[in-house]
PDB file of C-alpha atoms and ligand atoms in Angstrom:
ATOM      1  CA  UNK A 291     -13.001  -6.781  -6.372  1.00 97.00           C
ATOM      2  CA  UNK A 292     -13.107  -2.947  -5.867  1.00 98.00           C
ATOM      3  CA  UNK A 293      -9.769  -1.293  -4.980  1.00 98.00           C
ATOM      4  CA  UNK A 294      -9.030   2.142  -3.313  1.00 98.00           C
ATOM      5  CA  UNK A 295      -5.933   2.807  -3.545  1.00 98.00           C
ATOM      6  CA  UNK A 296      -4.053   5.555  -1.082  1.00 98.00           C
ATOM      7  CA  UNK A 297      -1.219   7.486  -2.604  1.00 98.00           C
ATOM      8  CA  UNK A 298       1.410   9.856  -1.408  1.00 98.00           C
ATOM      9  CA  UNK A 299       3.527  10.698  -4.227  1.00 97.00           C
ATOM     10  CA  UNK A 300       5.167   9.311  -7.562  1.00 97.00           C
ATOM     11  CA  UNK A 301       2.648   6.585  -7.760  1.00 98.00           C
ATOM     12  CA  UNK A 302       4.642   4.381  -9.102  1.00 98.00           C
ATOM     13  CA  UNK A 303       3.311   1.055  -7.326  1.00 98.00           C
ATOM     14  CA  UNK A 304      -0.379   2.851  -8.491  1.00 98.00           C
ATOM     15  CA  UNK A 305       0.720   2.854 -12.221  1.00 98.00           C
ATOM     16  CA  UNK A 306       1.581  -1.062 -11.894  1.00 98.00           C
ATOM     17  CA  UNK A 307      -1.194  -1.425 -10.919  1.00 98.00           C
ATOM     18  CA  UNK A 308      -3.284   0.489 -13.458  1.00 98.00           C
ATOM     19  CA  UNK A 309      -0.744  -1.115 -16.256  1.00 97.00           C
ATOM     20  CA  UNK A 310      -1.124  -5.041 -14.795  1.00 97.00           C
ATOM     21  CA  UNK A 311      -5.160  -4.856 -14.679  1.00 97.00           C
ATOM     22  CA  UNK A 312      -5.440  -2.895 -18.004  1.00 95.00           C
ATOM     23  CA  UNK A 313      -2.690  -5.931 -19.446  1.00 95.00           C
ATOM     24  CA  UNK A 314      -4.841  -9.042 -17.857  1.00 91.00           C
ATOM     25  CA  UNK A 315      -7.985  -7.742 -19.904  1.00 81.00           C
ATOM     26  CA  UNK A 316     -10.463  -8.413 -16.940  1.00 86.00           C
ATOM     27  CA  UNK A 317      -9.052 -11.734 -15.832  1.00 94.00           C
ATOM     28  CA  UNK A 318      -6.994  -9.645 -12.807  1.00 97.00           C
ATOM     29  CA  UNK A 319     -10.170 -10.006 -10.734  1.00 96.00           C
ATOM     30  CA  UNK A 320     -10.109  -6.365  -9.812  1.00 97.00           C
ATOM     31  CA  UNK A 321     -10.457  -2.706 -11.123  1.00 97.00           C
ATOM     32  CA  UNK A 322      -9.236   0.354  -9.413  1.00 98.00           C
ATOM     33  CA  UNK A 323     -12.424   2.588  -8.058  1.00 98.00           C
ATOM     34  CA  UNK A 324     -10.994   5.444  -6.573  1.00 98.00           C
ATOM     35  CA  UNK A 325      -7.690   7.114  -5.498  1.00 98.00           C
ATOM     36  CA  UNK A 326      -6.981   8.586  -2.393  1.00 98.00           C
ATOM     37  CA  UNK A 327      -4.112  11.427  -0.916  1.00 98.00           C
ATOM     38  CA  UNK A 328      -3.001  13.330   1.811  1.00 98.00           C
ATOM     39  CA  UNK A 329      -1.697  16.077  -0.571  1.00 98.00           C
ATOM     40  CA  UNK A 330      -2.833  17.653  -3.457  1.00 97.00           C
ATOM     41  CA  UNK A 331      -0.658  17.618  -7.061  1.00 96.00           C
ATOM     42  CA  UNK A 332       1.339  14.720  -7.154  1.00 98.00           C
ATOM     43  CA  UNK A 333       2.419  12.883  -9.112  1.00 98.00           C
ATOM     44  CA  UNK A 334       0.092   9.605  -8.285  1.00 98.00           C
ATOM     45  CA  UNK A 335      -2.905  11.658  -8.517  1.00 98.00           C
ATOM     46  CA  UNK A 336      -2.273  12.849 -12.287  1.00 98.00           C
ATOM     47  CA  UNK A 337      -1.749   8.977 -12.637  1.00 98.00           C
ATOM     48  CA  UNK A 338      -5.435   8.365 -11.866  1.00 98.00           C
ATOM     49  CA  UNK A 339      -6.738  10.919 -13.892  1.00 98.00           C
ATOM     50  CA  UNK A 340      -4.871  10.133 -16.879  1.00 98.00           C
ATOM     51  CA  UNK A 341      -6.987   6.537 -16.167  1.00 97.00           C
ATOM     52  CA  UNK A 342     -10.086   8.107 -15.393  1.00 98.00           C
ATOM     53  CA  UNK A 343     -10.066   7.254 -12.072  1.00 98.00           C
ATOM     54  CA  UNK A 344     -12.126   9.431  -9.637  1.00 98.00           C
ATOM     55  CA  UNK A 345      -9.463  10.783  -6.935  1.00 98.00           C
ATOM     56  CA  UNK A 346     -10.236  12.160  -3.876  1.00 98.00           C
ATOM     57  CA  UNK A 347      -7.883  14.144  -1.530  1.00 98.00           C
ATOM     58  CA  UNK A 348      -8.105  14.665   2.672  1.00 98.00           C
ATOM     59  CA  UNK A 349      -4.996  16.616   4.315  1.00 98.00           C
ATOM     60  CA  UNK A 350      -4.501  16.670   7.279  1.00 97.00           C
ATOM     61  CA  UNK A 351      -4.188  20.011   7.749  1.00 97.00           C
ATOM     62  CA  UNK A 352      -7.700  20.632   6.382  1.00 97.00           C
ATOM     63  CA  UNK A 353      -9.134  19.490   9.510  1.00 98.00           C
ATOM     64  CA  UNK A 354      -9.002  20.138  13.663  1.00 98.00           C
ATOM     65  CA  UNK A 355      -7.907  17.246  14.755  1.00 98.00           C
ATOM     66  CA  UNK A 356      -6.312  14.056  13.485  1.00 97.00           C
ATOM     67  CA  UNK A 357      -9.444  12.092  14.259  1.00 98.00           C
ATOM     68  CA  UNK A 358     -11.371  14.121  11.885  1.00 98.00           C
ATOM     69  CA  UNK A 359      -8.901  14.110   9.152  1.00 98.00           C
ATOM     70  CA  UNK A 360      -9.353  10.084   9.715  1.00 98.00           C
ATOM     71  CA  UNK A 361     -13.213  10.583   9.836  1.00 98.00           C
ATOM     72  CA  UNK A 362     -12.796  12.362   6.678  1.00 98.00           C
ATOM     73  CA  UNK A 363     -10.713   9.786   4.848  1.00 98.00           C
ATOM     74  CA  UNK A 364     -12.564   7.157   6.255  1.00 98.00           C
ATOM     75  CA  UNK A 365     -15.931   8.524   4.931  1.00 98.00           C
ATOM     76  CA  UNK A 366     -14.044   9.580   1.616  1.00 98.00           C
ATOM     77  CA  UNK A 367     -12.954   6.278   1.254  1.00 98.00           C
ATOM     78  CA  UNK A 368     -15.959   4.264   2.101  1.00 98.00           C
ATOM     79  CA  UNK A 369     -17.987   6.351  -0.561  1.00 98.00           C
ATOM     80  CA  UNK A 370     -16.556   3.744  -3.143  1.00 98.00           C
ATOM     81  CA  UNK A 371     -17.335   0.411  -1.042  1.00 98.00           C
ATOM     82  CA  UNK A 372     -13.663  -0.909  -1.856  1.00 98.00           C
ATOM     83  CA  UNK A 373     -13.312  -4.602  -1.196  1.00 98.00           C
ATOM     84  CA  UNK A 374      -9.971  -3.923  -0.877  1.00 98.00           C
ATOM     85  CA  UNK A 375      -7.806  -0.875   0.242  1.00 98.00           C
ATOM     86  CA  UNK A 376      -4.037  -0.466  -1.535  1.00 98.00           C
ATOM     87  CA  UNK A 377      -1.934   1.777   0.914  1.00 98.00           C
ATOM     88  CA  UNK A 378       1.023   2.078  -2.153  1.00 97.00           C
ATOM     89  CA  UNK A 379       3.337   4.605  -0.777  1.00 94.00           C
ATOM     90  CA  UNK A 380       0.732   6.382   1.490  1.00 97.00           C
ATOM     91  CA  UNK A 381       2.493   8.316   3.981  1.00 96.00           C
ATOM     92  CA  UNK A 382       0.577   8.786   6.617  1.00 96.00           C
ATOM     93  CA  UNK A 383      -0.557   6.233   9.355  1.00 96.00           C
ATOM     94  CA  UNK A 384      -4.564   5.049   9.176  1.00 97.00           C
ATOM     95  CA  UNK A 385      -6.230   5.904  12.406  1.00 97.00           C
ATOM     96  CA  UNK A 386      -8.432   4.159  14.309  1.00 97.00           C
ATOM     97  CA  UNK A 387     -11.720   5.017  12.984  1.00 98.00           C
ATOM     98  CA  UNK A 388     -10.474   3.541   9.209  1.00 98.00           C
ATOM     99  CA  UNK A 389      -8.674   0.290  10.648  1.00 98.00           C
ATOM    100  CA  UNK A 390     -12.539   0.102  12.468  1.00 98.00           C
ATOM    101  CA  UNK A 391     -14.017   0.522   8.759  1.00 98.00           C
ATOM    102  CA  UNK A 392     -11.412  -1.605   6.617  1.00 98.00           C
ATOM    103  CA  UNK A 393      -9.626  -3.546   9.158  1.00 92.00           C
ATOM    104  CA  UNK A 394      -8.365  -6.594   7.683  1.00 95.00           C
ATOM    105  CA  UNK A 395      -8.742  -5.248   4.205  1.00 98.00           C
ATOM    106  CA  UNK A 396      -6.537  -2.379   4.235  1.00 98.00           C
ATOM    107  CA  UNK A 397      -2.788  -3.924   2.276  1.00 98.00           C
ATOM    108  CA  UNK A 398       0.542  -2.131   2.307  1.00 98.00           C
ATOM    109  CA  UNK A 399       3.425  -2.166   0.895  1.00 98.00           C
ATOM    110  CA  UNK A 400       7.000  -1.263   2.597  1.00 98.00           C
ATOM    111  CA  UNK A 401      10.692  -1.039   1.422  1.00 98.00           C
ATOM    112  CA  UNK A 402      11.973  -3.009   3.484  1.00 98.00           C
ATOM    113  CA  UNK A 403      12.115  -6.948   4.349  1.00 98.00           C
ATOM    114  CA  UNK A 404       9.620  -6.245   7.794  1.00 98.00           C
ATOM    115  CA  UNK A 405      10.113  -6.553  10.648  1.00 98.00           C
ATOM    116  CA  UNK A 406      13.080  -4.688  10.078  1.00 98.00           C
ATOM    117  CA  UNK A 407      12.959  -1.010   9.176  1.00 98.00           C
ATOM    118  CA  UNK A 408       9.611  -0.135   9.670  1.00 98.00           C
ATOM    119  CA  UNK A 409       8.700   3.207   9.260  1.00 97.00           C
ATOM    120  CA  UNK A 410       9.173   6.540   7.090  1.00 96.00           C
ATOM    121  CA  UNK A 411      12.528   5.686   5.942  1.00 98.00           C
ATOM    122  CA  UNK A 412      13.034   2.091   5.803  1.00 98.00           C
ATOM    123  CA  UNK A 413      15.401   2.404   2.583  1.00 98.00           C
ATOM    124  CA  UNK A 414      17.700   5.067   4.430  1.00 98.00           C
ATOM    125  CA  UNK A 415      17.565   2.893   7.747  1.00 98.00           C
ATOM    126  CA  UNK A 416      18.438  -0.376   6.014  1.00 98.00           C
ATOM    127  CA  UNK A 417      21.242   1.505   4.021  1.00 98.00           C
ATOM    128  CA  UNK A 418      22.956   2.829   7.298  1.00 98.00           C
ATOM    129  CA  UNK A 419      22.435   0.009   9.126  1.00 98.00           C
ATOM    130  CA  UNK A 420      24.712  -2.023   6.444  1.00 98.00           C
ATOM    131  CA  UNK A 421      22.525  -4.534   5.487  1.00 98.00           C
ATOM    132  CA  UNK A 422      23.908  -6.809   2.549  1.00 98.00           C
ATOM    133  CA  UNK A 423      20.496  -7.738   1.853  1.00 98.00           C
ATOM    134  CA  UNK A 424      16.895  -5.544   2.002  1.00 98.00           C
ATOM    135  CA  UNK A 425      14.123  -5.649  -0.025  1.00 98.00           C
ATOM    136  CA  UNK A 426      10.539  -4.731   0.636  1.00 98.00           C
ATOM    137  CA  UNK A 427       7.068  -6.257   2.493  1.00 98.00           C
ATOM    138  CA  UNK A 428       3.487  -6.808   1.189  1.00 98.00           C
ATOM    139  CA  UNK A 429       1.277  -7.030   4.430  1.00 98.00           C
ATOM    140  CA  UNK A 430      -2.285  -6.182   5.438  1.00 98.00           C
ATOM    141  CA  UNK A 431      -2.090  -3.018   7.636  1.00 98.00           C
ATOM    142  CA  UNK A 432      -3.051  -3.627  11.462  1.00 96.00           C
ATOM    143  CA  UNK A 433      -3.060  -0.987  14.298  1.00 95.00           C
ATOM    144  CA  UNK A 434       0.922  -1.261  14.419  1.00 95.00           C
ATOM    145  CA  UNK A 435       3.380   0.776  11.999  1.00 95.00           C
ATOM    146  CA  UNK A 436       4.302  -1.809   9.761  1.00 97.00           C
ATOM    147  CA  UNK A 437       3.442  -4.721  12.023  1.00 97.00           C
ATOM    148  CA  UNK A 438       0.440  -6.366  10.200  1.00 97.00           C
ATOM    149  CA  UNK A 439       0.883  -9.842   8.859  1.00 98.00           C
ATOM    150  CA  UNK A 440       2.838 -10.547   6.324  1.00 98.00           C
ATOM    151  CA  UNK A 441       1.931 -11.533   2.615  1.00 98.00           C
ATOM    152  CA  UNK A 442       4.812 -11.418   0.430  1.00 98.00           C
ATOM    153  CA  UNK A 443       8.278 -10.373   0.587  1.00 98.00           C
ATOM    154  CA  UNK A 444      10.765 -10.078  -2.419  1.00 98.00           C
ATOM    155  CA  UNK A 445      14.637  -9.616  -1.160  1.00 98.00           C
ATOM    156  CA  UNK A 446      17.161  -6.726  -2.862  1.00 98.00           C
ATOM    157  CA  UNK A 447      20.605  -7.159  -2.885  1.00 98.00           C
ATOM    158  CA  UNK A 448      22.497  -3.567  -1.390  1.00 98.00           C
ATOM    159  CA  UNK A 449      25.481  -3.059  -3.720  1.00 98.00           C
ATOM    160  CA  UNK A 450      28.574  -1.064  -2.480  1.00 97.00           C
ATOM    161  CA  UNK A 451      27.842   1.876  -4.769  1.00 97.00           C
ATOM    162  CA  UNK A 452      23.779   2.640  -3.294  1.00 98.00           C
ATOM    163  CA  UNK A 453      22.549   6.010  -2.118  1.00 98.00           C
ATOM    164  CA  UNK A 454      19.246   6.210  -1.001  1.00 98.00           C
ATOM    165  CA  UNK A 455      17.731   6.464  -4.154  1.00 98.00           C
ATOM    166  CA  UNK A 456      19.564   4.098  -6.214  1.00 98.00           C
ATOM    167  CA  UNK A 457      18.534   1.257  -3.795  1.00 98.00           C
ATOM    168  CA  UNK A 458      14.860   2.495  -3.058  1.00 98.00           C
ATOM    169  CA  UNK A 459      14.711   2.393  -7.110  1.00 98.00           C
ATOM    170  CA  UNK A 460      16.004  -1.284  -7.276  1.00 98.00           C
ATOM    171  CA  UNK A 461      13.112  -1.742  -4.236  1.00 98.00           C
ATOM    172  CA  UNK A 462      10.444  -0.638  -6.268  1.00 98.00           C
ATOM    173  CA  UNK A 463      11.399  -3.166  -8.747  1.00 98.00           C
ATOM    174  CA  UNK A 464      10.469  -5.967  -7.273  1.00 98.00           C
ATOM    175  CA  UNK A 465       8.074  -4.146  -5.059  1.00 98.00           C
ATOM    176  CA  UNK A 466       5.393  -3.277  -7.899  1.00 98.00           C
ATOM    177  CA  UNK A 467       5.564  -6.634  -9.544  1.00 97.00           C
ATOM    178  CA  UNK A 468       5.279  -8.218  -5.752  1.00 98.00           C
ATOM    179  CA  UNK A 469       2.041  -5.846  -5.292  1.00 98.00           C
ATOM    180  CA  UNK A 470       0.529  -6.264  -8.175  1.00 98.00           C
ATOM    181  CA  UNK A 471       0.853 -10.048  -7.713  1.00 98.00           C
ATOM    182  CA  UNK A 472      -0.258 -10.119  -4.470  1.00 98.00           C
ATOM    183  CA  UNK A 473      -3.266  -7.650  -5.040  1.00 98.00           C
ATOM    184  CA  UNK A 474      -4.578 -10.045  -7.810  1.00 97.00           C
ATOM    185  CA  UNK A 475      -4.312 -13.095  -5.840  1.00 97.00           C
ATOM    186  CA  UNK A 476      -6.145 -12.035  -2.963  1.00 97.00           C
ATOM    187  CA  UNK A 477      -9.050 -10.623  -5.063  1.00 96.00           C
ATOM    188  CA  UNK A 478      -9.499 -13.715  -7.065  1.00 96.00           C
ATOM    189  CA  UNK A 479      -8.995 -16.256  -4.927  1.00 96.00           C
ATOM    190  CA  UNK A 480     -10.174 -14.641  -1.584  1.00 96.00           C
ATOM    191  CA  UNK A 481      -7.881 -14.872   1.880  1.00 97.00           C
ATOM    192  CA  UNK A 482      -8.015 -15.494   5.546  1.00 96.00           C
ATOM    193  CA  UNK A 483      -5.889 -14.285   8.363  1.00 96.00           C
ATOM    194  CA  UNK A 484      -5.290 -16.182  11.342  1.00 94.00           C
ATOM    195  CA  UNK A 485      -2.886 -13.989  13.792  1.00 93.00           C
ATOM    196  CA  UNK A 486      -0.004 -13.407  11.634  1.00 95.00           C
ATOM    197  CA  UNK A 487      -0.930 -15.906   8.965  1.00 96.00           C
ATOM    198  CA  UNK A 488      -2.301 -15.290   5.736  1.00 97.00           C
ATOM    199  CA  UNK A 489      -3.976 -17.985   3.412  1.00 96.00           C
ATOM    200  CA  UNK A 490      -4.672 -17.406   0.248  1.00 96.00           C
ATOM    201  CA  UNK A 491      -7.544 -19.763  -1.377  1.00 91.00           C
ATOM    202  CA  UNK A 492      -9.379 -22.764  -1.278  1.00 71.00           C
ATOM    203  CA  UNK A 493     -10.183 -22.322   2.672  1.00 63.00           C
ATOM    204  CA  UNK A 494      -9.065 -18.805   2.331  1.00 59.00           C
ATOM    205  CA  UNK A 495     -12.499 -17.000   0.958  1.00 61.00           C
ATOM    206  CA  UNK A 496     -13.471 -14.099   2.272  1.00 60.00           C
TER     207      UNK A 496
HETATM  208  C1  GRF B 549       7.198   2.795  -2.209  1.00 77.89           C
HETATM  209  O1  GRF B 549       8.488   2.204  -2.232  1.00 77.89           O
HETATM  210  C2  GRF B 549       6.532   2.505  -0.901  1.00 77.89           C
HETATM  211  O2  GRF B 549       6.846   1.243  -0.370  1.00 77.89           O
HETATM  212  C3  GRF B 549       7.118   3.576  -0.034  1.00 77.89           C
HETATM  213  O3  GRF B 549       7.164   4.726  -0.848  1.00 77.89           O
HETATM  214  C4  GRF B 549       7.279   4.303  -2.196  1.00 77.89           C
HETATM  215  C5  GRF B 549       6.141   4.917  -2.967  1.00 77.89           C
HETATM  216  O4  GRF B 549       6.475   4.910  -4.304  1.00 77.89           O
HETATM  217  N1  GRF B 549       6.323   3.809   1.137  1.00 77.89           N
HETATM  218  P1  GRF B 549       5.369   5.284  -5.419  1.00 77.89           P
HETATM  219  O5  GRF B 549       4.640   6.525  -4.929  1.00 77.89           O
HETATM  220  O6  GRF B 549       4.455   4.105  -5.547  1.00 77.89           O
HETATM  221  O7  GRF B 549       6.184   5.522  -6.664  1.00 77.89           O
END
């Protein structure tokens, strides 16, 4: 399968990516394509070149309106005929015109254990809320904020001492091994969603 993946920053769920398909020697059952941002030099875009991985960038502020920047992207995107889009720490939400395009092949991942804490600062809202438990959400992306159905989840335990970044750090953990996992399964063995179910295999192709 052909990913696009859409990055924000660190790239950190990117590079387990790049690391788990370059370590299963073609038997992941899908190669990174392209990578996408709203922003120019960060760190997730270095990540792709250092791969060799065509990137491509659309900001927001480059265009009018908010439609166009989603024309743009959507365009940008669909130049690489992805199977499979990876929003991995993508900060901004998809608009209409690229849920159209990539609807119900568009996967995200979120710190937090959704429906809970959706949004910008899941980690931070989790942490003040005084969860004992988080952890973070693998789901495909639907015209919601973090409301699409869910894959996987992988739970973090909130210890007494966690700031912010401590925890999101634990998060990220589990979240790039959930990803990768995730990402790997639905491109080999295909998936169907019914409402907010998601089966993977045998009936599941897609
Ligand atoms: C991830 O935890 C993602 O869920 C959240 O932002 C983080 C991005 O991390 N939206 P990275 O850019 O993959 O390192």
């Amino acid at each position: 399968a052909r990913l696009v993946v859409l990055v924000s920053g660190s790239g950190t769920n990117l590079q387990a990516l790049l690391d788990g398909i370059a370590a299963d020697a073609g038997g992941y059952g899908a190669e990174i394509v392209a990578v996408g941002a709203d922003r120019d030099a960060i760190a997730g875009l270095e990540r792709a070149e250092r791969a060799g991985i065509p990137t491509f960038v659309c900001r927001v502020k480059d265009h009018a309106t908010r439609e166009e920047w989603d024309r743009a992207l959507t365009e940008a995107t669909a130049a690489h005929e992805p199977d499979l889009v990876v929003s991995a720490g993508f900060m901004k939400i998809l608009g209409k015109e690229f849920l159209a395009r990539f609807g119900g092949r568009v996967v995200n991942t979120h710190p937090a254990l959704l429906p809970s804490f959706p949004g910008a600062h899941g980690v931070r809202d989790a942490l003040a809320h005084g969860v004992k438990v988080t952890g973070c959400t693998v789901h495909f992306v639907d015209d919601g904020v973090d409301t699409g159905p869910i894959i996987a989840q992988g739970a973090v335990e909130v210890r007494e001492s966690d700031d912010e970044a401590a925890l999101h750090e634990r998060i990220k953990e589990v979240e790039r091994s959930l990803l990768v996992d995730v990402v790997g399964r639905l491109a080999r063995h295909g998936y169907r969603i019914e409402g907010r179910k998601v089966q993977i295999g045998e009936h599941g192709h897609r």
